[in-house]
């Protein structure tokens, strides 16, 4: 155990001593299942630390500074990068708890070696500080890594802290997982927007998102032109450039026109025309000719000519290429922007040919376009990769800026010597490298991606979100959420939001919010994983050896390798084999199935050579279906999930295979119910689901018997589960969150699903087993209102608190760093009774901070700050409308004291208007706290319900699960047992093969055996009259959640108050004590009721009532003014002052005060007149007596 | 019925009586009377409960309100409650609830000094009045634990401390559930069960058995010798009408007829331990009488004589 010697933050309360024995927790629960949920985040960041950072640095292009006068050349590049763990002043370890309290960032020092090389001389390496880089919690650089629960408690964390987030300025932020197009897979698509690219473009294109080793991506599009040729489009620095495909083909390798022609047309064979899987058509030859003619037309015959052509055109847009020749520039362009995932030009050539074939096949309708909205063609953006690519760009930017300033200096020529490294470094300091660290911090803090190039991402904002700890489910869901991308939120079409069958098992069909983010913000199914760079043992994978062994295996299975080029054929004879976007060869069609089976076998065997999460995407030969091929993926950030491989499970015992969404679409996976799902014998099931609930997310898995509910209700529950007041944190007393909701006495549900155990939800319970009676009683339970038993509430049901932390930082308040010592926390001795109510010294201690445990009422001071500059004391007053207790005060250990956290506690016991819900999407508002004696009671047991809901809540909503829960919980509580309510339990083949009984029979017989009604009904007596209620009442315990929406935060009242300056109408907004708009529709309602006087009261008397003086002669209300009487001169003080002359109003325009009338009107009317006058429109009022009119 | 008196003379027959449990019959009255008794027992019989807590030190994991709330819910022996004053009408202390006539003071001092977790329970509460102490369940529950420790308030670990002063006051369950002396009070109408023996005899043994089994509670049984259906425990009948439905389902409507006796009730009273169940009943009757007295003596009633006539006279005991 590590000793925390120098505590940054001291709690003012007496510190609690922990002894090792005490920290021993009785249950060291297996947290593996829980840990798995956070893995995508942590693994990606681990990789960034371990290898990704270095690979990225190595991939940054060096810059060369030229001194034209001396001919000296300075080459600047990056060497080793070094990321340290978080420390205080580089010595003591900094712990996350301290960051949360002190509102600082959990970040480590980032050092980069910059190497300087003069004229190919030896490289001089210098270490540069690159600022502080935020460190993900529980990553390899986090101090909490590998800490057991006891140690975590010692570090003032949750015992089950999982990490996966960053701490920035004390706030916890998660990087959102975003959907990206699947890397290194050419997708064919048809979009109208392609037509608008330029003249002659069709809507057809093949798109591939190529990802480099360092995770940066370049998307290459291959457009089909109506003339029959194709254009290759790619992005350089935020602009798309287009090139004729022929030029690129020729520039890639030394080849002949004939070779290109035969490559392109190889997939067409007359023999197979119209056969299953044939993709080529006669038109291929024609198109190949057009492509080649195009190149000819440009006068480019050889590879060198093509490269020169490319280099000439692209040199201006490629940084650092100014001094290079055209040929080199051309080569560099192809290397850096075309198919960047491939290193060899031959591979690039083969891929381009393949893409052309796919494009033409799409045009000829021998294959279908790929659906870009389907999970099949998608992967996910993980935090580590995002940080890597952003960091790369920032470092590259710094390097080019450094070059810029050096060159500028060379031109200026004032005593600057490029040969002196000291001079160079001094100049480079003008643009400090530490800005890079803060850029990353800003990205994580705000979620905004400040980049020039866009990094091949679709959005610039919304990359991170705050990880709210409202309750555990909400916190957990942040890590499981996958967003489709902000770009799709604005789309008017709904196709992207659709639930597609391809996402089966990967994304939860239930857990998505309703409303604007519906279908865009999805959550991963509970067993869904994201592939990473780490293998099962936690070692970084060697992709090269994996790829090599895969190729060897494929060749062993009959694959003809693509180099040397031996075979020229296409589907249906042979299918191309793509390994991570590289054409490795072609397999004869008849051998593919065998190879696939072999690959799957090795996958399951978990050999080091074949990764367990290899995706074997075999698209079989079909008539006009998806373009066939064998696509293998070993890349990280793919979705995978476990299923049972039937062929291997019998011999192997487990036989669990991880499959991806790409291969899933072409696999036969049956449900584990013992049936075959209506399959024909030609395509028998090869795989089986392990458990049906594994398609649901963690939160959706917690709904008991969700298979008996109407599906939207389960969606509502997923929403409400995340808004529940629960047991938010076990380390509550060490937390400094802005707002925490806390349920005082939560319970574990009687009715639970297997997920409760699996994910340890009982550590953070979020509800109460309330006795619920379903009846219409007193009418206060109409329309989803519910009656709470006052005595039950008195006894503590649904009691709760809100914890709010105020951070007071005096250095921030003074604004200026140098003046920081001018303000201190101190109580003033003088103005002790300036505040009404209690004296200040009963609220604030001599140190200017409140007493712990003290109650503070609204508008009472809780903190006093003395300003030495102005010699004045300022107090901070409690905002809001409810009293608060001072829960704790934490101070920054530095002297003089500048930073404190004051945490308030507000009790929130249930009152009328608070919101509650069961776990079945049945929410309701408390309408009455009804006295216990008036509640109906059972004659046998004497029980009174805690809660009454209306029976009308059931017929239209069909939440049968809730009824089952009530019956089962009644039986469970009579037996003293928890009951399992895992959905689809009866659809799983029982191990013993026993026939299942109906669920209701099961539950009813328990009740019967305990002397209760089979259906959960009971005879109740009216609490008011003592007579039997006319029908039997359905009553039983149901787990109820208290939602965070409470009237105390929402009620709005106003009699008088602040008005708008311009209109003199009440302002809006609850915070400012404003009113609620009484709008047009409300006005209509009043009129319909004939309540016009009420209308007058609301819209006029209580709003901007105004008495205006109107000149009836000119009809103006603007020209009237008070006459300013000259102030009577006071001669003698002993005399009484003269009587005030009566106010006189005159009209400026008419120059007299005849015909002045007073008229009551809304003040806005006067404003309107003034506005009109400003436009040179005179508004004239014609006054008449009501009787005359 | 001009001039008829509605007065009846209810009788009470006690069947079972323990300290915290009581079962009795109430006869010759109606539901309004029975229910009034139930309501008074739950909500209006006064007890003493901690109402005001002054916390000196609290370094436990539970916050001040939570502990205060828990203290309030601890049942205190409240035999004195009937004779005590409500602090709101206490003349001796101006209602600030600090005098011996209306309040009892408690002290709690607990500090954990060793590694063992210390459980602070109701036994650690020191009362200023030996008659008002936390209810002791150790004898009643019959649990043979080596150390029965009372109701747990909070658990302390090393270094944590709880020091407080608490004032208990008289109150009624209507104001807060902590003052309710009754855990459960319930009553049921006494059932009257008539088996149509003629029809029953015609049933086969199998039919009889299934009919008897249809009642979730054990009301009927079959005499193993005579194979006759017997009423074993009529009061176990929960008015669920399961047997009647079963008879109808068997095609034998009228096999059994069950009526609720409108004028006799079987009461079950469970006390929290604050006062004995029997005392609870007596207190409830006393309070009911006081309430009726209040009605009778109020001026409104005299004025309302014109309105109510005979009834008004009757209410005043005429």
Coordinates of C-alpha atoms in Angstrom, one line a residue, chain A residues 490-672:
Chain A
X490 CA -29.4 17.2 -38.3
X491 CA -30.4 14.9 -41.2
X492 CA -34.1 14.9 -42.0
X493 CA -34.2 11.4 -43.2
X494 CA -34.8 8.7 -40.7
X495 CA -32.9 5.9 -42.5
X496 CA -29.8 6.3 -40.3
X497 CA -31.9 5.9 -37.2
X498 CA -33.4 2.6 -38.2
X499 CA -32.8 -0.5 -36.2
X500 CA -31.1 -2.8 -38.7
X501 CA -30.9 -6.6 -38.4
X502 CA -27.1 -6.3 -38.9
X503 CA -26.7 -4.8 -35.5
X504 CA -28.3 -7.8 -33.8
X505 CA -26.2 -8.8 -30.8
X506 CA -23.9 -5.8 -31.1
X507 CA -26.2 -2.8 -30.4
X508 CA -29.0 -3.1 -28.0
X509 CA -32.4 -2.7 -29.7
X510 CA -34.0 -1.4 -26.6
X511 CA -31.5 1.0 -25.1
X512 CA -31.8 4.1 -27.2
X513 CA -33.3 7.4 -26.1
X514 CA -36.6 8.5 -27.6
X515 CA -36.6 12.0 -29.0
X516 CA -34.0 13.7 -31.1
X517 CA -31.1 11.3 -30.5
X518 CA -33.3 8.2 -31.1
X519 CA -31.4 5.6 -33.1
X520 CA -28.3 7.7 -33.3
X521 CA -27.2 7.2 -29.7
X522 CA -27.1 3.4 -29.3
X523 CA -25.7 1.3 -26.6
X524 CA -23.6 -1.8 -27.0
X525 CA -25.0 -5.1 -26.0
X526 CA -23.7 -6.4 -22.7
X527 CA -21.3 -8.9 -24.2
X528 CA -20.3 -6.9 -27.2
X529 CA -16.6 -6.0 -27.2
X530 CA -14.4 -3.8 -29.3
X531 CA -11.2 -5.4 -30.7
X532 CA -8.0 -3.9 -29.6
X533 CA -4.3 -4.1 -30.2
X534 CA -4.0 -6.5 -27.2
X535 CA -4.4 -10.2 -27.4
X536 CA -6.2 -12.3 -24.8
X537 CA -3.1 -12.3 -22.6
X538 CA -2.7 -8.6 -22.6
X539 CA 0.3 -8.4 -25.0
X540 CA 0.4 -6.0 -27.9
X541 CA -0.2 -8.0 -31.0
X542 CA 2.3 -8.3 -33.8
X543 CA 0.1 -7.8 -36.7
X544 CA 2.8 -8.5 -39.2
X545 CA 3.3 -12.1 -37.9
X546 CA -0.4 -12.6 -37.7
X547 CA -0.8 -11.5 -41.3
X548 CA 2.0 -13.6 -42.4
X549 CA 0.7 -16.7 -40.7
X550 CA -2.7 -16.0 -42.1
X551 CA -1.4 -15.8 -45.6
X552 CA 0.5 -19.0 -45.2
X553 CA -2.6 -20.7 -44.0
X554 CA -4.6 -19.4 -46.9
X555 CA -2.0 -20.6 -49.4
X556 CA -2.1 -23.9 -47.7
X557 CA -5.9 -23.9 -48.2
X558 CA -5.5 -23.4 -51.9
X559 CA -5.1 -19.6 -52.3
X560 CA -3.1 -18.4 -55.3
X561 CA -1.1 -15.4 -54.0
X562 CA -1.5 -12.1 -55.8
X563 CA 2.2 -11.7 -56.3
X564 CA 3.6 -13.1 -58.5
X565 CA 0.5 -12.7 -60.6
X566 CA -0.4 -16.1 -61.8
X567 CA -4.1 -16.1 -62.3
X568 CA -6.3 -13.7 -63.9
X569 CA -9.9 -14.5 -63.2
X570 CA -12.7 -13.3 -61.1
X571 CA -15.9 -14.5 -59.6
X572 CA -17.5 -17.0 -59.9
X573 CA -14.3 -18.9 -60.7
X574 CA -12.2 -17.4 -58.0
X575 CA -12.9 -15.0 -55.2
X576 CA -10.5 -12.3 -54.1
X577 CA -9.1 -12.6 -50.6
X578 CA -8.7 -9.3 -48.8
X579 CA -6.7 -9.2 -45.6
X580 CA -7.2 -5.9 -43.9
X581 CA -7.7 -4.2 -47.2
X582 CA -4.9 -5.8 -49.0
X583 CA -5.5 -8.2 -51.9
X584 CA -3.5 -11.2 -50.8
X585 CA -4.6 -13.5 -53.5
X586 CA -7.6 -15.4 -54.9
X587 CA -9.2 -18.6 -53.9
X588 CA -11.0 -21.0 -56.1
X589 CA -14.7 -20.7 -55.3
X590 CA -15.1 -24.3 -54.3
X591 CA -12.3 -24.2 -51.8
X592 CA -13.5 -21.1 -49.8
X593 CA -16.0 -22.9 -47.5
X594 CA -13.3 -25.2 -46.4
X595 CA -10.8 -22.4 -45.7
X596 CA -13.4 -20.5 -43.8
X597 CA -14.2 -23.5 -41.6
X598 CA -10.5 -24.0 -41.0
X599 CA -10.0 -20.4 -40.1
X600 CA -12.9 -20.6 -37.6
X601 CA -11.5 -23.6 -36.0
X602 CA -8.1 -22.0 -35.5
X603 CA -9.9 -18.9 -34.2
X604 CA -11.7 -20.8 -31.5
X605 CA -8.6 -22.8 -30.7
X606 CA -7.1 -19.4 -29.6
X607 CA -3.6 -20.0 -31.1
X608 CA -1.3 -17.1 -30.9
X609 CA -0.9 -17.1 -34.7
X610 CA -4.6 -16.6 -35.4
X611 CA -6.3 -14.0 -33.2
X612 CA -9.5 -15.0 -31.5
X613 CA -11.3 -12.0 -32.8
X614 CA -10.4 -12.4 -36.5
X615 CA -13.3 -11.6 -38.7
X616 CA -13.8 -14.1 -41.5
X617 CA -16.2 -12.2 -43.7
X618 CA -17.0 -14.6 -46.5
X619 CA -19.4 -13.0 -48.9
X620 CA -20.6 -15.9 -50.9
X621 CA -21.4 -15.9 -54.6
X622 CA -24.9 -14.7 -55.2
X623 CA -27.0 -13.4 -58.1
X624 CA -26.7 -9.7 -57.9
X625 CA -26.1 -9.6 -54.2
X626 CA -23.2 -8.1 -52.2
X627 CA -19.9 -8.2 -54.1
X628 CA -18.4 -11.5 -53.3
X629 CA -15.0 -12.1 -51.7
X630 CA -13.3 -13.3 -48.6
X631 CA -12.6 -10.4 -46.4
X632 CA -10.4 -11.0 -43.4
X633 CA -10.0 -8.4 -40.7
X634 CA -7.6 -8.4 -37.8
X635 CA -7.8 -4.7 -37.2
X636 CA -8.6 -3.0 -33.9
X637 CA -11.8 -1.1 -33.1
X638 CA -14.2 -3.6 -34.7
X639 CA -17.3 -4.8 -32.9
X640 CA -17.2 -8.5 -31.8
X641 CA -19.4 -10.7 -29.8
X642 CA -19.3 -14.3 -28.6
X643 CA -21.4 -17.0 -30.1
X644 CA -21.2 -20.8 -29.8
X645 CA -19.6 -22.6 -32.8
X646 CA -21.7 -25.7 -33.1
X647 CA -19.0 -27.6 -35.1
X648 CA -16.5 -27.1 -32.4
X649 CA -18.4 -26.9 -29.2
X650 CA -19.0 -30.6 -28.8
X651 CA -15.3 -31.6 -28.9
X652 CA -13.9 -28.5 -27.3
X653 CA -16.2 -28.1 -24.4
X654 CA -16.7 -24.3 -24.9
X655 CA -16.2 -23.5 -28.5
X656 CA -17.0 -19.8 -28.1
X657 CA -16.2 -17.9 -31.2
X658 CA -16.1 -14.1 -31.5
X659 CA -17.8 -12.8 -34.5
X660 CA -18.1 -9.4 -36.1
X661 CA -21.0 -7.7 -37.7
X662 CA -19.5 -8.1 -41.2
X663 CA -19.3 -11.9 -41.0
X664 CA -22.5 -12.2 -39.0
X665 CA -24.6 -11.2 -42.0
X666 CA -23.5 -14.3 -43.9
X667 CA -23.6 -16.7 -41.0
X668 CA -26.3 -19.1 -39.8
X669 CA -26.8 -18.5 -36.1
X670 CA -29.7 -20.1 -34.3
X671 CA -31.4 -19.3 -31.1
X672 CA -30.7 -21.5 -28.1

